[in-house]
Short mmCIF file of C-alpha atoms in Angstrom, two decimals:
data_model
loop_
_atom_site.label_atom_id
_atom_site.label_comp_id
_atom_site.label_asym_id
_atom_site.label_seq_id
_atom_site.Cartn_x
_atom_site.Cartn_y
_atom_site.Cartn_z
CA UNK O 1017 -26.24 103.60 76.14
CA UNK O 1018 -22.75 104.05 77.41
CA UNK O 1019 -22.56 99.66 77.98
CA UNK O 1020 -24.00 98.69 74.24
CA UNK O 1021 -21.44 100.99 72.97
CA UNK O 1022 -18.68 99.12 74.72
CA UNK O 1023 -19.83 95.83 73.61
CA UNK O 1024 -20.16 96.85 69.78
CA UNK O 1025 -16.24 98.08 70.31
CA UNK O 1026 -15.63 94.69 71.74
CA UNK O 1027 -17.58 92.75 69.50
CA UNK O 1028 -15.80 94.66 66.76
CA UNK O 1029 -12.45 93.74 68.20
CA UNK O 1030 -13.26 90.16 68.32
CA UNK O 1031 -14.47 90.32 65.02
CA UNK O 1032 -10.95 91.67 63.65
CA UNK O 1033 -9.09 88.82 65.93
CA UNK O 1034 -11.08 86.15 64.12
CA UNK O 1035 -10.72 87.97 60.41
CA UNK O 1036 -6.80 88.06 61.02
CA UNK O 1037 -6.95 84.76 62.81
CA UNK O 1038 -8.73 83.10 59.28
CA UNK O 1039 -6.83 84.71 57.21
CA UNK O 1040 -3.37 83.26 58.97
CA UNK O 1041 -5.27 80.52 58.68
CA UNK O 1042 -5.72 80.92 54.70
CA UNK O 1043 -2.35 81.85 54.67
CA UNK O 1044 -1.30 78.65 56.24
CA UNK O 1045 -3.35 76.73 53.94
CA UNK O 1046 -2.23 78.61 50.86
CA UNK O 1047 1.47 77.91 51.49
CA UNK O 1048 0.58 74.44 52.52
CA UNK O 1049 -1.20 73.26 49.55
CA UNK O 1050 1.67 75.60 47.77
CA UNK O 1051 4.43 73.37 49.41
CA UNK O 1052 2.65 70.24 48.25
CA UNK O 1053 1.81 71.41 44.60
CA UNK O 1054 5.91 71.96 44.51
CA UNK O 1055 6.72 68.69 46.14
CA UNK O 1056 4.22 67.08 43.94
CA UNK O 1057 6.06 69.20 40.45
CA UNK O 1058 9.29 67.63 41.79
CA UNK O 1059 8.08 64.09 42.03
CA UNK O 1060 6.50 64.68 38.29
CA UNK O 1061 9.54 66.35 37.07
CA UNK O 1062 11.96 63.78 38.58
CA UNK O 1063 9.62 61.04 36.67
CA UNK O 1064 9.30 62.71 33.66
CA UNK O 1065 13.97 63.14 33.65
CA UNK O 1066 13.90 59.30 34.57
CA UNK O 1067 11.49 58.32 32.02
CA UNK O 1068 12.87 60.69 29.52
CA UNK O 1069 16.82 59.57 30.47
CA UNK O 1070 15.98 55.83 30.50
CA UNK O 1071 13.95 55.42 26.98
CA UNK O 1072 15.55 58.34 25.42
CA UNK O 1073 18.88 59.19 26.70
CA UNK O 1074 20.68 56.45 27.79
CA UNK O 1075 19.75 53.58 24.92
CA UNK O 1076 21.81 56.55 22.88
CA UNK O 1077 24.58 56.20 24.90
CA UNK O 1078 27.86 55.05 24.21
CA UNK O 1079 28.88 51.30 25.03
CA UNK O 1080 32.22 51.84 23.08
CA UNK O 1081 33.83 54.22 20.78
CA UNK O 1082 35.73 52.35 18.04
CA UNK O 1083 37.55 55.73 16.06
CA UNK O 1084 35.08 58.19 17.21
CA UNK O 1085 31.95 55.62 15.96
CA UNK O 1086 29.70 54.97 18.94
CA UNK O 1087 28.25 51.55 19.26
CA UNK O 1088 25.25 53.05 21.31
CA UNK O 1089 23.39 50.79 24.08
CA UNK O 1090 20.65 50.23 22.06
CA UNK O 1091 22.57 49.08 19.23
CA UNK O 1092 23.97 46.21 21.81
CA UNK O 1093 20.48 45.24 23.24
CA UNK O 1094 19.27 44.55 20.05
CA UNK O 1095 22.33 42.49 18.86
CA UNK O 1096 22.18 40.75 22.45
CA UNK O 1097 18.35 39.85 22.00
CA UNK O 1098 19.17 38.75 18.34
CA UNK O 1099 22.31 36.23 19.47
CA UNK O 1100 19.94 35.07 22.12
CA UNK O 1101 16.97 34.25 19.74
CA UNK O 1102 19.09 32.82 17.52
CA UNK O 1103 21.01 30.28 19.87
CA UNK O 1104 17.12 29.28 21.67
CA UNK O 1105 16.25 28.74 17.74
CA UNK O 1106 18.76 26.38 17.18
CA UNK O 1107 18.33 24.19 20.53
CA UNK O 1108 14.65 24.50 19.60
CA UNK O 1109 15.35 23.00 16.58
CA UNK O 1110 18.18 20.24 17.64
CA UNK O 1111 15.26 19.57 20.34
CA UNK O 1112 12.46 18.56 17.83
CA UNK O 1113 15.37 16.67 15.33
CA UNK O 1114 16.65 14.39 18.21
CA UNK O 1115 12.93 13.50 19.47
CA UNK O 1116 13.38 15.55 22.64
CA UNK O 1117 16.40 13.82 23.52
CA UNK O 1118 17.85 16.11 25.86
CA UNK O 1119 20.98 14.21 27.13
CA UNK O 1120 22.22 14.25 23.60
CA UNK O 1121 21.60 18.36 22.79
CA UNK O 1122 23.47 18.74 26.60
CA UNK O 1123 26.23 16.40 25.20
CA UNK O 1124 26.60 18.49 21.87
CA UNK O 1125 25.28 21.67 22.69
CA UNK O 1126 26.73 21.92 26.29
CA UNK O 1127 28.36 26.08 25.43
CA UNK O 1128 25.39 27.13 23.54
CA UNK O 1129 23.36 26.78 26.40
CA UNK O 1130 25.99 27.94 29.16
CA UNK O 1131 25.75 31.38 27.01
CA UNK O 1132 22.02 31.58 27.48
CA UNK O 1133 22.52 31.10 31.48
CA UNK O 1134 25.70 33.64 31.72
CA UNK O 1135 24.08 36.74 30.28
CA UNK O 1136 27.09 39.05 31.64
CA UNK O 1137 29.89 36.73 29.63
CA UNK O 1138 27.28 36.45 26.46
CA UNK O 1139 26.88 40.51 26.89
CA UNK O 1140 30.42 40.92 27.05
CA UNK O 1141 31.45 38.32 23.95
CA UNK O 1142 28.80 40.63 21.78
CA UNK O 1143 30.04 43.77 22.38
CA UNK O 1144 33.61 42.44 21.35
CA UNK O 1145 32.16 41.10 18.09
CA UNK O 1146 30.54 44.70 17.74
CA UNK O 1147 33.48 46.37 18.39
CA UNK O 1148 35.27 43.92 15.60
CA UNK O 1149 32.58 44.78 13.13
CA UNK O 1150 33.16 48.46 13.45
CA UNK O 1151 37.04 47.92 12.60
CA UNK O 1152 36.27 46.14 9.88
CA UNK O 1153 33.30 48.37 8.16
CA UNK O 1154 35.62 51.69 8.75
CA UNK O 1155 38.66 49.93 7.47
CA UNK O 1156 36.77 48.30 4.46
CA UNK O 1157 35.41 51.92 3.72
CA UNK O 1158 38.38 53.39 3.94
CA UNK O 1159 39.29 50.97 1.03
CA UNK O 1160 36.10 52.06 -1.24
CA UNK O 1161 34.64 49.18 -0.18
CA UNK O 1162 30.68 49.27 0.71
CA UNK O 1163 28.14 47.09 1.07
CA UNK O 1164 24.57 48.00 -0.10
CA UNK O 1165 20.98 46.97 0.96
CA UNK O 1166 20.53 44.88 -2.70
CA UNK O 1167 23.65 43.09 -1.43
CA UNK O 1168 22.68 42.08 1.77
CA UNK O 1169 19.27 40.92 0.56
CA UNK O 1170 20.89 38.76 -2.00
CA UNK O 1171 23.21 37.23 0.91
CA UNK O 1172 20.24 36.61 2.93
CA UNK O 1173 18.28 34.83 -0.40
CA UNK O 1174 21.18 32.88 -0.74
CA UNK O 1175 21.57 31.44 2.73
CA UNK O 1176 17.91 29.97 1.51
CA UNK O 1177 19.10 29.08 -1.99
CA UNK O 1178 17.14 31.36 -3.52
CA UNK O 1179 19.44 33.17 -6.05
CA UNK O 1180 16.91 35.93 -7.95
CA UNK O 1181 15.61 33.42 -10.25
CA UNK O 1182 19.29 31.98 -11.28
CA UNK O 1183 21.06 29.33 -11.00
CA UNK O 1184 23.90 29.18 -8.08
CA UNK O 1185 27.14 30.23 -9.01
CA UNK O 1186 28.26 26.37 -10.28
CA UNK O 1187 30.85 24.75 -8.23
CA UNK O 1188 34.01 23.48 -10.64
CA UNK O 1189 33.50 20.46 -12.21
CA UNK O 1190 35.83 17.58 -11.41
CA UNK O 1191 38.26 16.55 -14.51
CA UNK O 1192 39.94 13.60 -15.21
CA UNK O 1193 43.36 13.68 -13.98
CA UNK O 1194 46.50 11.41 -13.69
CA UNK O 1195 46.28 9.94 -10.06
CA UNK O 1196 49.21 8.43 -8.70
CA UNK O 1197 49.56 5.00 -7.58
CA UNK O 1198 52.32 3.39 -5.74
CA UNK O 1199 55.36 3.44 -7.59
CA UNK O 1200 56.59 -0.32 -6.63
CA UNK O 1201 55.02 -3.25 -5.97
CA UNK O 1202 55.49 -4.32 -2.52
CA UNK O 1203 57.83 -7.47 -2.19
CA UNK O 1204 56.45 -10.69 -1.34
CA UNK O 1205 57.10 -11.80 2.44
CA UNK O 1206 57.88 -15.50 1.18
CA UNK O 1207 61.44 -16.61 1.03
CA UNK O 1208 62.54 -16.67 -2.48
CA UNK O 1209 65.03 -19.53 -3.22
CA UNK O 1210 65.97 -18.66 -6.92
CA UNK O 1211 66.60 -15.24 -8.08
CA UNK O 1212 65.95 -14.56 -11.53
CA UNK O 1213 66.91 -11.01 -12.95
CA UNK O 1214 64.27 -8.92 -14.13
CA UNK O 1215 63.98 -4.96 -14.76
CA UNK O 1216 62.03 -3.45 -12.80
CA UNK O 1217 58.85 -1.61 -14.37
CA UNK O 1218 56.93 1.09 -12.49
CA UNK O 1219 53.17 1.06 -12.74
CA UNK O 1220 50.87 2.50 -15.12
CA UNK O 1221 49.05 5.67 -13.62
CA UNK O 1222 45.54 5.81 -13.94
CA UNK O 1223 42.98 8.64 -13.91
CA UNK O 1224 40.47 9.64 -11.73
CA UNK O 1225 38.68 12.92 -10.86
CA UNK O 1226 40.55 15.73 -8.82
CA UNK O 1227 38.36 16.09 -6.10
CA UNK O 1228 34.91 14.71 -5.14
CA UNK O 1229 32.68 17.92 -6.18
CA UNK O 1230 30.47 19.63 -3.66
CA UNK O 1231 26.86 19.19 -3.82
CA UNK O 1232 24.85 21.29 -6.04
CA UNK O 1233 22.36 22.86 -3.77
CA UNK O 1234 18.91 23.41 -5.09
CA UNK O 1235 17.48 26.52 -6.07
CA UNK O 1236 14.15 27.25 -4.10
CA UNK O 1237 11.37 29.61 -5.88
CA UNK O 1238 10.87 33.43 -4.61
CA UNK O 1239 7.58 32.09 -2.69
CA UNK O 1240 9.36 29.38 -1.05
CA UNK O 1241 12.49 31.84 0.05
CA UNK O 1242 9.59 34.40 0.96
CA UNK O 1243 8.31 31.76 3.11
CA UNK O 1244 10.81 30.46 4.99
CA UNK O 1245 12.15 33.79 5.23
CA UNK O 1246 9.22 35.23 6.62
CA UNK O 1247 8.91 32.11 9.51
CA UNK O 1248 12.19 33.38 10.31
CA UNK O 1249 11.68 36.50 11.25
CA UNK O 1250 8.44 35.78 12.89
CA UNK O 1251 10.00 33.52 14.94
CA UNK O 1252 12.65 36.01 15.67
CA UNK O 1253 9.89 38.49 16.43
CA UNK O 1254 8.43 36.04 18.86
CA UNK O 1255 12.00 36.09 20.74
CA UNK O 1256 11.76 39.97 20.79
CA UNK O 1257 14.50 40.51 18.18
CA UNK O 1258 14.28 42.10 14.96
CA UNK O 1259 14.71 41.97 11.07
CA UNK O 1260 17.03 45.38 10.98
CA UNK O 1261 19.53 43.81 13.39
CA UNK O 1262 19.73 40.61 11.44
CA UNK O 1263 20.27 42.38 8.42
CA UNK O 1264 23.24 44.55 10.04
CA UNK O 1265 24.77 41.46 11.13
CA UNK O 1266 24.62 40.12 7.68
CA UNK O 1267 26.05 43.16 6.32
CA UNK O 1268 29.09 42.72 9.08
CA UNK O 1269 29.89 39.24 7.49
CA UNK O 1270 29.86 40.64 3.93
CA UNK O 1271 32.38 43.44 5.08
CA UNK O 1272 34.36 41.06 6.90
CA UNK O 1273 34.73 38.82 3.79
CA UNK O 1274 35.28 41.29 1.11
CA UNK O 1275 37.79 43.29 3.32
CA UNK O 1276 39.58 39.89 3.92
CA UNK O 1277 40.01 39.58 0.23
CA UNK O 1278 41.04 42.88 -0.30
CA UNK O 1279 43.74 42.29 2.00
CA UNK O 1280 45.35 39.40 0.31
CA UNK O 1281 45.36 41.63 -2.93
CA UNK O 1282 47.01 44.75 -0.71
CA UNK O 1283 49.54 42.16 0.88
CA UNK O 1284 50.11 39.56 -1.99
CA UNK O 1285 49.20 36.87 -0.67
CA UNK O 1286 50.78 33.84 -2.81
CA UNK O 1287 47.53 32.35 -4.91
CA UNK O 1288 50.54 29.08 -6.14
CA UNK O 1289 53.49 27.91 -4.70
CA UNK O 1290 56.25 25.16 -5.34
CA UNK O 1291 54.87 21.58 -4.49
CA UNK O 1292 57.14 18.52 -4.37
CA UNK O 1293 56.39 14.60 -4.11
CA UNK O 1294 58.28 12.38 -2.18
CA UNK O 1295 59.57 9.23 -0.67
CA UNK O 1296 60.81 9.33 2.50
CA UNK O 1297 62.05 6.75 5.14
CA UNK O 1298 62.18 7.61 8.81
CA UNK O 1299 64.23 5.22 11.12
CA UNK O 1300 64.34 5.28 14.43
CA UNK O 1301 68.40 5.41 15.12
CA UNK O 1302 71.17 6.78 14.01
CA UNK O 1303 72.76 3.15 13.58
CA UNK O 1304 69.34 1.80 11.75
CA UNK O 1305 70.07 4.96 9.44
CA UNK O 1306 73.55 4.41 8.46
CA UNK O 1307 72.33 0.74 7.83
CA UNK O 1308 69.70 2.35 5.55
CA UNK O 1309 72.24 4.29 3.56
CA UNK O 1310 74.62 2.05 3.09
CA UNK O 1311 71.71 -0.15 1.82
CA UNK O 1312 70.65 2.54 -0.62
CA UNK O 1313 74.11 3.03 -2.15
CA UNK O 1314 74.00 -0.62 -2.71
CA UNK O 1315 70.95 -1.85 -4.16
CA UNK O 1316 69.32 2.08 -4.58
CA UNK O 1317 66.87 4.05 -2.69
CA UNK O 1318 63.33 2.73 -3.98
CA UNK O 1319 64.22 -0.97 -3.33
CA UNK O 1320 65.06 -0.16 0.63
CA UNK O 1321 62.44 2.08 0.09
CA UNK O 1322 59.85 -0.63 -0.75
CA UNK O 1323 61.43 -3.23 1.49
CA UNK O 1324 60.80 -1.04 4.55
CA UNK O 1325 56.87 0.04 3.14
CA UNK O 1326 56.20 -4.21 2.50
CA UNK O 1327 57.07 -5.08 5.93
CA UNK O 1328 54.60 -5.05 8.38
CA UNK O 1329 54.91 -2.98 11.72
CA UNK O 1330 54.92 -5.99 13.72
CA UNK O 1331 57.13 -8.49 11.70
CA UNK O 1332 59.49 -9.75 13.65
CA UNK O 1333 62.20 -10.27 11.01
CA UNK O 1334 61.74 -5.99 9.87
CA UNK O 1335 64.97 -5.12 8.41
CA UNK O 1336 64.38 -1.60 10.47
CA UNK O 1337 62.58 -1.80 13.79
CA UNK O 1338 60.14 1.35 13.82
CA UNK O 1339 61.04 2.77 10.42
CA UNK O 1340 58.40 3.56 8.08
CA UNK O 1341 58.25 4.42 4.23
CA UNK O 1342 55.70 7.38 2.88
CA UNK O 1343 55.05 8.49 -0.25
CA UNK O 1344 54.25 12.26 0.00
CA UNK O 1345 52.53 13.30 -3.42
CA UNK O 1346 52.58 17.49 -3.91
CA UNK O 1347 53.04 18.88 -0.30
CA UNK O 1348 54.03 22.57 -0.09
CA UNK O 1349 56.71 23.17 2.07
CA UNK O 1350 54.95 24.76 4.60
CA UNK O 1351 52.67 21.49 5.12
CA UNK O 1352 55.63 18.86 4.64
CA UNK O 1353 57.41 20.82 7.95
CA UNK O 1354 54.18 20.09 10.27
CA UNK O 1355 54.75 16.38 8.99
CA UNK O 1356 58.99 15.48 8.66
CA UNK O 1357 60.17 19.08 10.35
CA UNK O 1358 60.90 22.86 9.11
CA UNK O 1359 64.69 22.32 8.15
CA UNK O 1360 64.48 18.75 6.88
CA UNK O 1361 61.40 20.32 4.53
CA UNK O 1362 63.48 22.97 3.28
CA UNK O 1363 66.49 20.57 2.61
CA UNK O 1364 63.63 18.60 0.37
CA UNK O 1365 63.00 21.53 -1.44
CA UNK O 1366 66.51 21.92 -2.66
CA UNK O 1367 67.33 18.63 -3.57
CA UNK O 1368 67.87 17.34 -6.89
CA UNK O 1369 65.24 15.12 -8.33
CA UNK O 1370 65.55 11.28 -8.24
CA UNK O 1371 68.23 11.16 -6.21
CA UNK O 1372 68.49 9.90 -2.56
CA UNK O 1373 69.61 12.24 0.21
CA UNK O 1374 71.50 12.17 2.82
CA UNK O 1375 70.74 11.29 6.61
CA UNK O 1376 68.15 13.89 7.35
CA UNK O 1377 67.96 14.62 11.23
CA UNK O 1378 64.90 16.65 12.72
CA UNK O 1379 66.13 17.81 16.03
CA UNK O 1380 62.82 19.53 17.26
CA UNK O 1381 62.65 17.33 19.55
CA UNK O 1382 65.92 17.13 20.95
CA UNK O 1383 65.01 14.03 23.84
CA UNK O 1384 63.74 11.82 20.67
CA UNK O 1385 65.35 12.92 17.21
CA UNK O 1386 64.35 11.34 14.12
CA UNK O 1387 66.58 10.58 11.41
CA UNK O 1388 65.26 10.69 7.26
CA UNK O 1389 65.71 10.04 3.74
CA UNK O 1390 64.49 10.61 0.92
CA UNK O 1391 63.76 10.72 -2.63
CA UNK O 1392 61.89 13.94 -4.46
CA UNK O 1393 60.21 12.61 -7.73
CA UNK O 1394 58.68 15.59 -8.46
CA UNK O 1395 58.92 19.50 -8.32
CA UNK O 1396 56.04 22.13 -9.66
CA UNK O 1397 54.32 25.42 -9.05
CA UNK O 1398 50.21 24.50 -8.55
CA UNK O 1399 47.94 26.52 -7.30
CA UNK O 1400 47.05 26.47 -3.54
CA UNK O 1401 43.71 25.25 -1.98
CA UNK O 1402 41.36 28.29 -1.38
CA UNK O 1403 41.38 26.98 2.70
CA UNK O 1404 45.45 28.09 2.43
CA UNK O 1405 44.78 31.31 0.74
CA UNK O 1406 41.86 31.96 3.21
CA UNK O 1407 43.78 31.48 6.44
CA UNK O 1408 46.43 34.05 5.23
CA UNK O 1409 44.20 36.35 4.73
CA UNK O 1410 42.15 35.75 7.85
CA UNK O 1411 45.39 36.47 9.54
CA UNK O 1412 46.12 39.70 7.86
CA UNK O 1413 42.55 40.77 9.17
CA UNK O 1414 43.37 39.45 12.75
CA UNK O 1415 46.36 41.42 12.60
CA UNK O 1416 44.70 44.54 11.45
CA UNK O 1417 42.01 44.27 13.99
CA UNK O 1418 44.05 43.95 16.60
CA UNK O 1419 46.52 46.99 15.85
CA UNK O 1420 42.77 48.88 16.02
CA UNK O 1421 41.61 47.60 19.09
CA UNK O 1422 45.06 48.66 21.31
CA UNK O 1423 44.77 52.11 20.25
CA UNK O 1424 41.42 53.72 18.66
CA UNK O 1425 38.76 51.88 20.75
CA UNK O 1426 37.07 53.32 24.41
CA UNK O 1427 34.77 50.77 26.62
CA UNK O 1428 32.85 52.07 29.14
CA UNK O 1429 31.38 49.46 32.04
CA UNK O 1430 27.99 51.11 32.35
CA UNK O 1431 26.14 48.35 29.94
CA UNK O 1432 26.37 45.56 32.36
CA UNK O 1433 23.63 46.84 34.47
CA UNK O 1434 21.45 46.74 31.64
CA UNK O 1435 21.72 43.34 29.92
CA UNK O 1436 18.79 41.88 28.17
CA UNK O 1437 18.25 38.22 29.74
CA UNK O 1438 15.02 37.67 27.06
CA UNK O 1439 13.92 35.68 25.56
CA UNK O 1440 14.51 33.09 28.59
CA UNK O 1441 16.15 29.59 28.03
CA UNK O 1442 13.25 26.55 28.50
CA UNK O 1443 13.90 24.62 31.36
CA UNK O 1444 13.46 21.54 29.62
CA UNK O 1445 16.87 21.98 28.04
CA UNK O 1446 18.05 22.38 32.04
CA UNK O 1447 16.72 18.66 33.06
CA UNK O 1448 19.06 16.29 33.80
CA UNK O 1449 18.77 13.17 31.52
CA UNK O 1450 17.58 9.54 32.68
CA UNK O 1451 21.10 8.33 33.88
CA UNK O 1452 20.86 5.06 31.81
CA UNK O 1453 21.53 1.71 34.23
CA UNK O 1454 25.14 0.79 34.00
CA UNK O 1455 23.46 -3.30 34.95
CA UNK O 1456 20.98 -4.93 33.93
CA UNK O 1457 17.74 -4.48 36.46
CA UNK O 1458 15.87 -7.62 37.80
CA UNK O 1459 12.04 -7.14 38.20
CA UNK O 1460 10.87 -7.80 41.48
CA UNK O 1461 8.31 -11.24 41.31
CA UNK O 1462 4.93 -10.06 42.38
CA UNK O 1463 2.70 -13.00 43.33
CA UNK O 1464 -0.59 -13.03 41.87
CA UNK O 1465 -3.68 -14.71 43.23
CA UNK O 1466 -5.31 -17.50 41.16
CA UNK O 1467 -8.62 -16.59 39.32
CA UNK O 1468 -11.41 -19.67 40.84
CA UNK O 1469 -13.15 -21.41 38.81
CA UNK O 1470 -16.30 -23.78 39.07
CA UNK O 1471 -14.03 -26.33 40.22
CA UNK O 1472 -12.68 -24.90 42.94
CA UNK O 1473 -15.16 -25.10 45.21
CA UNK O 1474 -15.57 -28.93 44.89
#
């Protein structure tokens, strides 16, 4: 009895080793699978921040700060994709206008298709225009200026000549106008052997219209802008850009313009300024000038005038070697000193009318100075061309802009590992052309057995 006793107490031991030893085990297990649930939360939880920082976070993040204004990453992606779609648009079209000519759209087009290959400098060139925009929106609101949604659909109807059901805003209509001919005759080059006196009578002026007026473009119908429209944007949608951007970048152009404007009201920018018409001889040397003056005070300025403007360049008997005679008809005096020189323009501008100058000398170029006179027929205030009035305003905005940009604008760097490269540039427009044969090319002879015939066996 005393031996089964010890075993159960044995048995019982071993038992207990084995519980304990499982439940270590367990324990093991537990922590194990434990350790592996937590690794495997991490690896979720680090997807899920990625995922939630790369779609959610970061597009929101700040390119630049123009004034406080974020232009977020997004934002720049989507204007990237858009100046991307737009540019393979355009060789897409040039491509199907010049027959698939691809030499010539390389020739042309040679920058619009280094931006599609250089996404970092194309990246970089829309985030400045961004940037620009901003200025211009905050400074144009900051005028009461503002540009709504019914605005910028009309803009976009327009750049498809669809105008609401209206007529386009007309262009002005050319009116007959005095046109000025040349005011003497030129002289004949034959010798003449007898003079006979006669007095000298200027030519008649005859009209003719002021300008040649712009085509009238035609109006299309709501279903034909709809239309095109619509191919637009589906082809832009194709690309991977979208309608929203396009209309924000044709809302920047609208703020751009009217802010322009509104600066040449702020700054008075001159809408008319003093025009003058002119004769003026340039010679060559001082000599050939004193020659030229002492000719005027002789026989008077519009006969030396119109000997010099009747003699060709390359006679060989010219009274003046290299002189010339122009008639300048209403130049401001900003554009006469790009032609005859700032200070001899501003002498011009003082001078009393129908009466010879002076020797004139324009010493801008001190190695080779020239030496005038002249004659003003004419002095008036006119109104200047809308091109003038627009490039003093443009400047005004330049100016504006540019004060912004040194002090109120923050770029960060972070955007250039994340520039859209889509939609991709065709190879085709890559190809290099068919170099063309600079000589002619001489076929080879290939020889060519004779066909028999029935009497060719004979």
């Amino acid at each position: 009895m005393a031996k089964k006793q010890t075993k159960t107490v044995e048995e019982e031991r071993q038992s207990r080793k084995d519980i304990l030893r499982a439940r270590r085990h367990q324990e093991q297990l537990r922590q194990v699978r434990l350790g592996v649930a937590i690794v495997i939360g991490l690896l979720v939880l680090v997807m899920v921040v990625g995922i939630v920082n790369e779609f959610f976070l970061v597009p929101g993040r700040a390119v630049a700060t123009v004034n406080g204004e974020a232009i977020t990453l997004a934002q720049w992606q989507d204007r990237v994709t858009l100046e991307r779609a737009q540019r393979i648009a355009f060789l897409e079209g040039q491509y199907d206008a010049f027959e698939g000519n691809v030499g010539i759209i390389q020739q042309f087009y040679s920058q619009v298709i280094i931006d599609l290959q250089d996404p970092e400098q194309l990246g970089q060139t829309v985030l400045d225009t961004m940037i620009e925009e901003t200025i211009i929106r905050q400074q144009a609101q900051v005028r009461g200026i503002e540009v709504t949604d019914a605005e910028v659909d009309a803009a976009i109807g327009e750049y498809f000549f669809y105008y609401g059901g209206d007529s386009p805003t007309p262009q002005p209509t050319a009116t007959a106008t005095v046109m000025p001919t040349p005011s003497l005759t030129p002289i004949p080059t034959a010798v003449i052997t007898e003079v006979v006196p006669v007095e000298e009578v200027l030519p008649t002026a005859t009209t003719g219209p002021t300008s040649t007026p712009n085509p009238t473009a035609t109006p299309v119908t709501e279903e034909a802008f709809q239309e095109q429209y619509g191919d637009l944007l589906a082809q832009y949608r194709e690309y991977g850009a979208d309608e929203q951007t396009y209309r924000e970048m044709v809302r920047a152009t609208l703020y751009r313009e009217r802010l322009q404007a509104a600066l040449g009201v702020e700054n008075e920018v001159d809408t008319s300024a003093e025009h003058a018409s002119m004769f003026v001889l340039q010679l060559a040397t001082e000599a050939d000038a004193n020659e030229a003056l002492a000719m005027i005070e002789a026989d008077g300025f519009l006969t030396v005038w119109n000997t010099v403007h009747s003699t060709p360049v390359d006679a060989t008997d010219a009274a003046f070697v290299g002189a010339t005679a122009r008639e300048y008809l209403w130049q401001t005096e900003d554009t006469l000193a790009a032609t005859i020189g700032v200070e001899t323009a501003a002498i011009a501008f003082t001078l009393p009318l129908d009466e010879p100058s002076g020797i004139l000398i324009d010493t801008s170029n001190a190695e080779t100075p020239v030496y005038y006179i002249l004659q003003v027929s004419g002095r008036e205030v006119r109104d200047l061309p809308q091109s003038t009035i627009d490039t003093e305003n443009a400047t005004l905005l330049s100016a504006l802009v540019d004060a912004q940009l040194a002090e109120n604008v923050e770029i960060t760097d972070f955007w250039r590992a994340r520039i859209p490269s889509r939609p991709l540039l065709d190879p085709k427009f890559l190809v290099q052309p068919t170099a063309v044969p600079t000589e002619p090319v001489t076929p080879t002879p290939v020889l060519i057995a004779p066909t028999p015939t029935a009497d060719s066996g004979s």
